Coordinates of C-alpha atoms in Angstrom, one line a residue:
X25 CA 0.0 0.0 -0.1
X26 CA 2.9 2.3 0.9
X27 CA 4.5 1.6 -2.4
X28 CA 1.4 2.3 -4.4
X29 CA 0.8 5.6 -2.5
X30 CA 4.3 6.8 -3.4
X31 CA 3.8 6.0 -7.1
X32 CA 0.4 7.8 -7.0
X33 CA 2.1 10.7 -5.1
X34 CA 4.7 11.3 -7.9
X35 CA 2.1 11.2 -10.7
X36 CA -0.2 13.5 -8.9
X37 CA 2.4 16.2 -8.1
X38 CA 3.0 16.5 -11.9
X39 CA -0.7 17.4 -12.5
X40 CA -1.4 19.7 -9.5
X41 CA 0.1 21.9 -6.8
X42 CA 0.3 19.7 -3.7
X43 CA 0.3 21.3 -0.3
X44 CA 1.0 18.1 1.8
X45 CA 0.7 14.5 1.2
X46 CA 0.6 12.1 4.3
X47 CA 0.4 8.4 4.5
X48 CA -1.3 7.7 8.0
X49 CA -2.3 4.3 8.9
X50 CA -2.8 3.1 5.3
X51 CA -5.0 6.3 4.5
X52 CA -4.2 8.8 1.7
X53 CA -4.6 12.4 2.9
X54 CA -4.8 15.1 0.2
X55 CA -4.5 18.9 0.9
X56 CA -4.3 20.7 -2.4
X57 CA -4.7 24.2 -3.6
X58 CA -5.7 23.3 -7.2
X59 CA -6.8 20.1 -8.9
X60 CA -8.9 18.9 -11.6
X61 CA -11.7 17.0 -9.9
X62 CA -12.6 15.2 -13.1
X63 CA -9.0 13.7 -13.3
X64 CA -8.5 13.1 -9.7
X65 CA -11.6 11.1 -8.8
X66 CA -11.0 8.1 -11.1
X67 CA -7.6 7.8 -9.7
X68 CA -8.3 7.8 -6.0
X69 CA -8.9 4.6 -4.4
X70 CA -12.0 5.8 -2.5
X71 CA -12.8 2.4 -1.2
X72 CA -9.7 2.0 0.7
X73 CA -9.6 5.8 1.6
X74 CA -13.0 5.2 3.5
X75 CA -12.6 1.6 4.6
X76 CA -11.8 2.6 8.2
X77 CA -14.7 5.0 9.1
X78 CA -13.8 5.2 12.7
X79 CA -10.6 7.0 11.8
X80 CA -12.3 9.5 9.3
X81 CA -11.4 12.3 11.7
X82 CA -7.6 11.7 11.0
X83 CA -7.8 11.6 7.3
X84 CA -6.8 15.1 6.9
X85 CA -4.5 16.1 9.7
X86 CA -2.8 19.4 9.0
X87 CA -5.6 20.6 6.7
X88 CA -7.4 23.8 7.6
X89 CA -10.9 23.6 9.0
X90 CA -12.7 24.1 5.6
X91 CA -10.8 21.3 4.1
X92 CA -11.7 19.0 7.0
X93 CA -15.2 19.9 6.6
X94 CA -14.9 19.2 2.8
X95 CA -13.4 15.7 3.8
X96 CA -16.3 15.0 6.2
X97 CA -18.9 15.9 3.6
X98 CA -17.2 13.8 1.0
X99 CA -17.1 10.8 3.4
X100 CA -20.8 11.4 4.5
X101 CA -22.0 11.4 0.8
X102 CA -19.8 8.3 0.0
X103 CA -21.6 6.4 2.7
X104 CA -24.9 7.6 1.6
X105 CA -24.2 6.4 -1.9
X106 CA -23.0 2.9 -0.7
X107 CA -26.1 2.5 1.5
X108 CA -28.4 3.3 -1.4
X109 CA -26.5 0.8 -3.4
X110 CA -26.9 -1.8 -1.0
X111 CA -30.5 -1.2 -0.1
X112 CA -32.0 0.4 -3.3
X113 CA -35.5 -0.6 -2.7
X114 CA -35.7 1.4 0.5
X115 CA -34.7 4.7 -1.3
X116 CA -37.3 4.1 -3.9
X117 CA -40.4 2.9 -2.0
X118 CA -40.1 5.1 1.1
X119 CA -39.7 8.5 -0.8
X120 CA -42.5 7.6 -3.2
X121 CA -44.7 6.7 -0.3
X122 CA -43.9 9.8 1.6
X123 CA -44.7 11.9 -1.5
X124 CA -47.9 10.1 -2.2
X125 CA -48.9 10.7 1.4
X126 CA -48.1 14.4 1.2
X127 CA -50.2 14.7 -2.0
X128 CA -53.3 13.8 0.0
X129 CA -53.0 17.3 1.5
X130 CA -54.6 18.9 -1.6
X131 CA -58.0 17.8 -0.3
X132 CA -57.5 20.5 2.2
X133 CA -56.3 23.2 -0.1
X134 CA -57.5 26.7 0.6
X135 CA -57.2 29.0 -2.5
X136 CA -56.7 32.6 -1.7
X137 CA -58.1 34.8 -4.5
X138 CA -58.5 38.2 -3.0
X139 CA -56.2 40.4 -4.9
X140 CA -56.0 43.0 -2.0
X141 CA -54.8 40.3 0.3
X142 CA -52.4 38.9 -2.2
X143 CA -50.7 42.0 -3.7
X144 CA -51.1 44.9 -1.2
X145 CA -48.0 45.5 0.9
X146 CA -48.5 44.9 4.7
X147 CA -48.8 48.1 6.6
X148 CA -48.8 50.2 3.5
X149 CA -49.6 53.9 3.7
X150 CA -52.8 53.3 1.4
X151 CA -54.2 50.8 3.9
X152 CA -53.7 53.3 6.9
X153 CA -55.4 56.2 4.9
X154 CA -58.4 54.2 3.9
X155 CA -58.7 53.3 7.6
X156 CA -58.9 57.0 8.4
X157 CA -61.4 57.8 5.6
X158 CA -63.6 55.0 6.7
X159 CA -63.4 56.2 10.3
X160 CA -64.9 59.7 9.4
X161 CA -67.0 58.6 6.4
X162 CA -68.5 55.3 7.2
X163 CA -70.3 53.7 4.1
X164 CA -73.8 52.4 5.0
X165 CA -74.9 50.8 1.8
X166 CA -78.0 49.4 3.4
X167 CA -79.6 52.8 4.3
X168 CA -77.4 55.9 3.2
X169 CA -75.4 54.9 0.4
X170 CA -73.2 57.5 -1.3
X171 CA -70.8 56.4 -4.1
X172 CA -68.2 59.0 -3.0
X173 CA -67.7 57.0 0.3
X174 CA -66.8 53.7 -1.4
X175 CA -63.2 52.8 -0.5
X176 CA -63.3 49.0 -1.1
X177 CA -63.5 47.0 -4.2
X178 CA -66.6 45.2 -3.3
X179 CA -70.3 45.2 -4.7
X180 CA -70.4 47.2 -7.9
X181 CA -70.6 46.8 -11.6
X182 CA -70.1 49.3 -14.5
X183 CA -71.2 49.5 -18.1
X184 CA -69.5 51.8 -20.6
X185 CA -71.6 52.4 -23.7
X186 CA -70.7 54.2 -26.9
X187 CA -72.1 54.1 -30.4
X188 CA -70.5 51.9 -33.0
X189 CA -70.5 54.8 -35.5
X190 CA -68.6 57.0 -32.9
X191 CA -71.3 59.7 -33.2
X192 CA -73.3 61.4 -30.6
X193 CA -74.9 59.4 -27.7
X194 CA -78.1 61.6 -27.8
X195 CA -80.1 59.7 -30.3
X196 CA -83.4 58.1 -29.6
X197 CA -82.7 54.7 -31.0
X198 CA -79.6 54.4 -29.1
X199 CA -81.4 55.3 -25.8
X200 CA -83.8 52.3 -26.4
X201 CA -80.8 49.9 -26.4
X202 CA -79.3 51.6 -23.4
X203 CA -82.7 51.3 -21.5
X204 CA -82.7 47.4 -22.5
X205 CA -79.2 47.0 -21.0
X206 CA -80.4 48.7 -17.8
X207 CA -83.4 46.4 -17.7
X208 CA -81.2 43.4 -18.3
X209 CA -79.1 44.1 -15.4
X210 CA -81.8 44.7 -13.0
X211 CA -83.5 41.4 -14.1
X212 CA -80.4 39.4 -12.8
X213 CA -81.2 37.1 -10.0
X214 CA -79.0 34.6 -8.0
X215 CA -79.6 31.9 -5.6
X216 CA -77.7 32.0 -2.3
X217 CA -78.0 29.8 0.7
X218 CA -81.3 28.3 -0.7
X219 CA -82.9 31.6 -1.2
X220 CA -83.6 33.7 -4.5
X221 CA -82.2 37.2 -4.6
X222 CA -82.7 39.7 -7.4
X223 CA -81.3 43.3 -8.0
X224 CA -83.8 44.9 -5.7
X225 CA -83.1 42.7 -2.8
X226 CA -79.3 43.4 -3.1
X227 CA -79.0 47.0 -4.4
X228 CA -77.3 49.7 -2.5
X229 CA -80.0 52.0 -0.7
X230 CA -80.5 55.7 -0.5
X231 CA -83.6 57.2 1.0
X232 CA -85.3 53.7 1.1
X233 CA -84.9 53.3 -2.6
X234 CA -82.2 51.6 -4.9
X235 CA -79.5 53.8 -5.9
X236 CA -80.3 54.6 -9.5
X237 CA -78.7 55.8 -12.7
X238 CA -80.5 59.1 -12.8
X239 CA -79.2 60.1 -16.3
X240 CA -81.7 57.6 -17.7
X241 CA -84.5 60.0 -17.0
X242 CA -83.2 62.1 -19.9
X243 CA -84.8 59.5 -22.1
X244 CA -87.9 61.6 -22.7
X245 CA -85.7 64.6 -23.5
X246 CA -83.4 63.0 -25.9
X247 CA -85.3 64.3 -29.0
X248 CA -85.2 67.7 -27.7
X249 CA -81.4 67.5 -26.9
X250 CA -80.7 66.1 -30.3
X251 CA -82.9 68.9 -32.0
X252 CA -81.0 71.6 -29.9
X253 CA -84.3 72.8 -28.6
X254 CA -83.0 71.7 -25.0
X255 CA -79.6 72.3 -23.6
X256 CA -77.6 70.6 -20.9
X257 CA -75.8 72.9 -18.6
X258 CA -72.1 72.3 -17.9
X259 CA -70.7 71.7 -15.3
X260 CA -73.9 72.4 -13.2
X261 CA -77.2 70.9 -14.0
X262 CA -80.7 71.2 -12.3
X263 CA -81.2 67.5 -12.7
X264 CA -80.1 65.2 -9.7
X265 CA -77.0 64.0 -11.3
X266 CA -73.4 65.0 -12.1
X267 CA -72.8 65.4 -15.8
X268 CA -69.1 64.2 -15.9
X269 CA -70.0 61.0 -13.8
X270 CA -72.3 59.7 -16.6
X271 CA -71.2 61.2 -20.0
X272 CA -67.9 60.8 -21.7
X273 CA -66.2 62.5 -24.8
X274 CA -68.0 65.7 -24.0
X275 CA -68.0 68.4 -26.7
X276 CA -68.9 72.0 -25.3
X277 CA -70.3 75.0 -27.2
X278 CA -68.2 78.2 -27.9
X279 CA -68.9 79.6 -24.7
X280 CA -68.3 76.4 -22.8
X281 CA -71.6 76.6 -21.0
X282 CA -73.5 73.8 -22.7
X283 CA -72.9 70.4 -23.8
X284 CA -73.1 70.1 -27.5
X285 CA -72.5 66.4 -27.9
X286 CA -71.2 63.3 -25.9
X287 CA -69.9 60.0 -27.3
X288 CA -70.3 57.7 -24.3
X289 CA -72.4 57.1 -21.2
X290 CA -71.4 55.3 -18.1
X291 CA -73.9 53.4 -15.9
X292 CA -73.0 52.0 -12.4
X293 CA -74.8 49.7 -10.3
X294 CA -73.9 49.3 -6.4
X295 CA -74.7 46.5 -4.1
X296 CA -74.9 46.2 -0.5
X297 CA -71.8 45.2 1.2
X298 CA -71.9 45.8 5.0
X299 CA -71.6 42.2 6.1
X300 CA -69.7 39.2 5.1
X301 CA -72.8 37.5 3.8
X302 CA -73.7 40.5 1.5
X303 CA -70.1 40.6 0.2
X304 CA -70.3 37.0 -0.8
X305 CA -73.9 37.5 -2.5
X306 CA -72.5 40.5 -4.3
X307 CA -69.6 38.4 -5.6
X308 CA -72.0 35.9 -7.0
X309 CA -74.3 38.6 -8.6
X310 CA -71.1 40.2 -10.4
X311 CA -70.3 36.8 -11.8
X312 CA -73.8 36.6 -13.2
X313 CA -73.6 40.1 -14.4
X314 CA -70.5 39.6 -16.4
X315 CA -72.1 36.4 -17.9
X316 CA -75.4 38.1 -18.8
X317 CA -73.8 41.2 -20.4
X318 CA -71.2 39.2 -22.1
X319 CA -73.8 37.1 -23.8
X320 CA -75.7 40.1 -25.2
X321 CA -75.5 41.4 -28.7
X322 CA -76.2 45.1 -29.6
X323 CA -77.0 46.4 -33.1
X324 CA -75.9 50.1 -32.6
X325 CA -73.7 50.0 -29.5
X326 CA -70.4 48.9 -28.4
X327 CA -70.6 47.9 -24.7
X328 CA -67.7 47.4 -22.3
X329 CA -68.3 46.1 -18.8
X330 CA -66.6 45.4 -15.5
X331 CA -67.3 44.4 -11.9
X332 CA -65.6 44.5 -8.7
X333 CA -64.4 41.0 -9.1
X334 CA -63.0 41.7 -12.7
X335 CA -59.5 42.5 -11.2
X336 CA -59.7 39.4 -9.0
X337 CA -60.7 37.1 -12.0
X338 CA -58.0 38.7 -14.2
X339 CA -55.4 38.1 -11.6
X340 CA -56.5 34.3 -11.3
X341 CA -56.8 34.0 -14.9
X342 CA -53.2 34.9 -15.6
X343 CA -51.7 31.9 -13.8
X344 CA -54.4 29.6 -15.3
X345 CA -53.1 30.7 -18.9
X346 CA -50.0 28.6 -18.5
X347 CA -52.1 25.5 -18.0
X348 CA -52.4 24.8 -21.9
X349 CA -48.6 24.9 -22.2
X350 CA -48.0 22.3 -19.4
X351 CA -48.2 19.3 -21.8
X352 CA -45.9 21.0 -24.3
X353 CA -43.4 21.8 -21.7
X354 CA -43.4 18.5 -20.1
X355 CA -43.0 16.9 -23.6
X356 CA -40.0 19.2 -24.2
X357 CA -38.4 18.4 -20.9
X358 CA -38.9 14.7 -21.5
X359 CA -37.2 14.9 -24.9
X360 CA -34.4 17.0 -23.5
X361 CA -33.7 15.1 -20.4
X362 CA -33.9 11.6 -22.4
X363 CA -31.7 13.1 -25.2
X364 CA -28.9 14.1 -22.7
X365 CA -29.0 10.7 -20.9
X366 CA -28.4 8.8 -24.3
X367 CA -25.0 7.4 -25.2
X368 CA -23.8 5.7 -28.3
X369 CA -23.1 2.7 -26.2
X370 CA -26.7 1.5 -25.7
X371 CA -25.4 -0.9 -22.8
X372 CA -24.2 2.1 -20.7
X373 CA -27.0 4.5 -21.8
X374 CA -29.4 5.5 -18.8
X375 CA -32.4 6.8 -20.9
X376 CA -34.8 6.0 -18.1
X377 CA -33.0 8.3 -15.7
X378 CA -34.4 11.4 -17.7
X379 CA -37.8 10.1 -16.8
X380 CA -36.9 9.3 -13.2
X381 CA -35.5 12.8 -12.7
X382 CA -38.6 14.4 -14.0
X383 CA -40.9 12.2 -11.9
X384 CA -38.8 12.7 -8.8
X385 CA -38.9 16.5 -9.1
X386 CA -42.8 16.4 -9.7
X387 CA -43.4 14.0 -6.8
X388 CA -41.2 16.2 -4.4
X389 CA -43.1 19.3 -5.5
X390 CA -46.5 17.6 -5.0
X391 CA -45.5 16.4 -1.5
X392 CA -44.3 19.8 -0.3
X393 CA -47.6 21.4 -1.6
X394 CA -49.7 18.8 0.3
X395 CA -47.8 19.0 3.5
X396 CA -48.0 22.9 3.7
X397 CA -51.8 22.4 2.9
X398 CA -52.1 20.2 5.9
X399 CA -50.7 23.0 8.0
X400 CA -53.4 25.2 6.7
X401 CA -51.2 27.5 4.6
X402 CA -53.3 29.2 1.8
X403 CA -52.3 28.6 -2.0
X404 CA -52.6 31.2 -4.6
X405 CA -52.9 30.9 -8.5
X406 CA -49.2 32.3 -9.1
X407 CA -47.9 29.1 -7.5
X408 CA -48.8 27.2 -10.7
X409 CA -45.5 28.2 -12.0
X410 CA -43.6 26.5 -9.3
X411 CA -43.6 23.1 -10.9
X412 CA -41.7 24.4 -13.9
X413 CA -39.1 25.9 -11.7
X414 CA -38.7 22.9 -9.7
X415 CA -38.4 20.7 -12.6
X416 CA -35.7 22.8 -13.9
X417 CA -33.7 22.6 -10.5
X418 CA -34.4 18.9 -10.3
X419 CA -33.1 18.3 -13.7
X420 CA -29.9 20.2 -13.2
X421 CA -29.1 18.0 -10.0
X422 CA -29.8 14.9 -12.0
X423 CA -27.3 15.8 -14.7
X424 CA -24.8 16.6 -12.2
X425 CA -25.2 13.2 -10.5
X426 CA -25.4 11.4 -13.8
X427 CA -22.1 13.0 -15.1
X428 CA -20.4 11.8 -11.9
X429 CA -21.6 8.4 -12.4
X430 CA -20.3 8.3 -15.9
X431 CA -16.9 9.3 -14.7
X432 CA -16.6 6.1 -12.4
X433 CA -15.0 3.1 -13.9
X434 CA -17.4 0.5 -15.3
X435 CA -15.2 -2.3 -14.0
X436 CA -15.9 -1.3 -10.3
X437 CA -18.8 -2.6 -8.3
X438 CA -22.0 -0.7 -8.1
X439 CA -21.5 0.0 -4.5
X440 CA -18.1 1.4 -5.1
X441 CA -19.5 3.4 -8.1
X442 CA -22.4 4.8 -6.4
X443 CA -20.3 5.9 -3.4
X444 CA -17.7 7.6 -5.6
X445 CA -20.7 9.2 -7.4
X446 CA -22.1 10.8 -4.3
X447 CA -18.8 11.7 -3.0
X448 CA -18.1 13.6 -6.3
X449 CA -21.5 15.2 -6.9
X450 CA -22.9 15.4 -3.4
X451 CA -21.2 18.6 -2.4
X452 CA -21.9 20.4 -5.7
X453 CA -25.7 19.6 -5.4
X454 CA -25.8 20.3 -1.7
X455 CA -24.4 23.8 -2.3
X456 CA -26.7 24.7 -5.1
X457 CA -29.7 23.4 -3.0
X458 CA -28.8 25.4 0.1
X459 CA -28.3 28.4 -2.1
X460 CA -31.9 28.0 -3.6
X461 CA -33.4 27.4 -0.2
X462 CA -31.7 30.4 1.4
X463 CA -32.8 32.6 -1.5
X464 CA -36.4 31.6 -1.2
X465 CA -36.2 31.7 2.6
X466 CA -35.3 35.3 2.2
X467 CA -38.4 35.7 0.1
X468 CA -40.6 34.5 2.8
X469 CA -39.9 37.9 4.7
X470 CA -41.3 40.1 2.0
X471 CA -44.1 42.4 2.7
X472 CA -46.3 41.2 0.0
X473 CA -48.4 38.1 0.9
X474 CA -48.4 36.5 -2.5
X475 CA -44.5 36.7 -2.6
X476 CA -44.2 35.1 0.7
X477 CA -46.6 32.1 -0.3
X478 CA -44.6 31.6 -3.5
X479 CA -41.2 31.6 -1.6
X480 CA -42.6 29.2 1.1
X481 CA -44.0 26.7 -1.3
X482 CA -40.9 26.8 -3.4
X483 CA -38.6 26.5 -0.5
X484 CA -40.4 23.5 0.9
X485 CA -39.4 21.3 -2.0
X486 CA -37.2 18.5 -0.7
X487 CA -34.3 18.3 -3.2
X488 CA -33.2 15.1 -1.4
X489 CA -35.9 13.1 -3.2
X490 CA -34.0 13.7 -6.4
X491 CA -31.0 11.9 -4.9
X492 CA -32.6 9.0 -3.4
X493 CA -35.2 8.3 -6.2
X494 CA -32.7 8.2 -9.0
X495 CA -29.8 6.7 -6.9
X496 CA -31.9 3.7 -6.1
X497 CA -32.3 2.9 -9.8
X498 CA -28.6 3.0 -10.6
X499 CA -27.6 -0.5 -9.2
X500 CA -29.5 -2.1 -12.3
X501 CA -26.2 -2.1 -14.3
X502 CA -25.8 -4.9 -16.9
X503 CA -22.1 -4.1 -17.3
X504 CA -21.1 -5.1 -13.9
X505 CA -20.6 -9.0 -13.4
X506 CA -19.9 -8.6 -9.7
X507 CA -23.4 -7.2 -8.8
X508 CA -25.3 -8.7 -11.6
X509 CA -24.9 -12.5 -11.6
X510 CA -25.6 -14.8 -14.6
X511 CA -29.0 -16.1 -15.3
X512 CA -29.4 -19.8 -14.9
X513 CA -30.6 -20.1 -18.6
X514 CA -27.3 -18.5 -19.6
X515 CA -25.4 -20.9 -17.5
X516 CA -27.2 -23.8 -19.0
X517 CA -26.3 -22.7 -22.5
X518 CA -22.8 -22.1 -21.6
X519 CA -21.9 -25.0 -19.5
X520 CA -24.2 -27.7 -20.7
X521 CA -25.7 -27.1 -24.1
X522 CA -22.6 -25.6 -25.5
X523 CA -20.4 -28.4 -24.2
X524 CA -22.9 -30.9 -25.5
X525 CA -22.4 -29.5 -29.0
X526 CA -18.8 -30.5 -28.9
X527 CA -19.5 -34.1 -28.4
X528 CA -19.2 -36.6 -31.2
X529 CA -22.7 -38.1 -30.5
X530 CA -24.5 -35.0 -31.6
X531 CA -22.7 -34.6 -34.8
X532 CA -23.8 -36.1 -38.2
X533 CA -21.0 -37.4 -40.7
X534 CA -22.0 -37.9 -44.3
X535 CA -20.0 -40.5 -45.9

């Protein structure tokens, strides 16, 4: 052993700058400033290096603390690799079982959809200012509703109407369609908690009546306005409504005292939102409103519409838009991973490891989601992009481990090869995994709730599954005669049938 170490020492000094080389109780200790990891690992007899685990603390005497820690991690990963090679089934069955168990947490999923909760900063100035306004100008939508007191995005719908020909809105045939829209909105009804509600049951109340679009009272005067026999004062008007609130695209006369024409009209519908039940009913009514107006067709009008929940719906639809691309992305990732695991040598080619890496990352992501949901942590639509991120990270680690596996000599046993693989790649994967975890852990301190949720769900993904699931598969190595004994059928043809063919009694000679 001493002679072998001296020969290896001379060859190694020629390739790298060696700080100290010691031979202690048959163990080779290396303390180097620069070395090529790719060239060193195949040459080091790691099996003899780690055969005395009880003396691992003495394997690098004279090294600095960081080098000792590196030596300790290398030894630990070597042990992990050998254990996985010896007991592969445990490292396949148990991680999959833990993942599947965690996925059952999806039955307790709580989806947070409120855009204000998700995207408003904690303790923001706007939140405090709104509290002050609500303290002095309290909104009572069930008795004394005023639209100027509205400070929260709840319980309202809006319709913006303009002529398709871009002309004036003051034309009788246009107002007939406008009134049809108004009537359609007021006819909307919903069912909540076993009871039917229509607009009159839910509308915001002022002076014991529903808050109305008073501008529609001009219907009987539209002909007079169109014929210029009636003028609408600007900006003050005797009628009980404020002109700029209802009309858009206003053109004034020369003296800027009267409205000459307008190209748009705005109708608003407000609902009662004083209690959580009223807010929930209003949200259902808003959804029905969007469906009703969206299904209507108009001959002369171009109609735009929105509701309080429109922002929330748009926010939730944005992450949902990636779902059609999931099959395409998965197919691309499968082709990419399988293509990169293929080799010209079909015996050594590990094509299935590409699929194993994808499955491992997907299982780990699903498990992390499920366990967090068991703890009652809400989910949000933006978390739909996390699987793509996790698959990318998982495949990156898979390729690092696979490259280390391919650098090991094929003549070695699987136990030795997998130990060397983990000793080579373990520290690299550990550093990248810790970097990702710390980065997302910092993200959990963000003042925005959606970012905290995203960082927490991402950080919870256990990267060790990528190691164990793929590591347990590697022992199936057909090149290795030590760990893969010959089949009984092969032995029969080699030792019996082949030998029998050499006997004279099985041969036929033609004379």
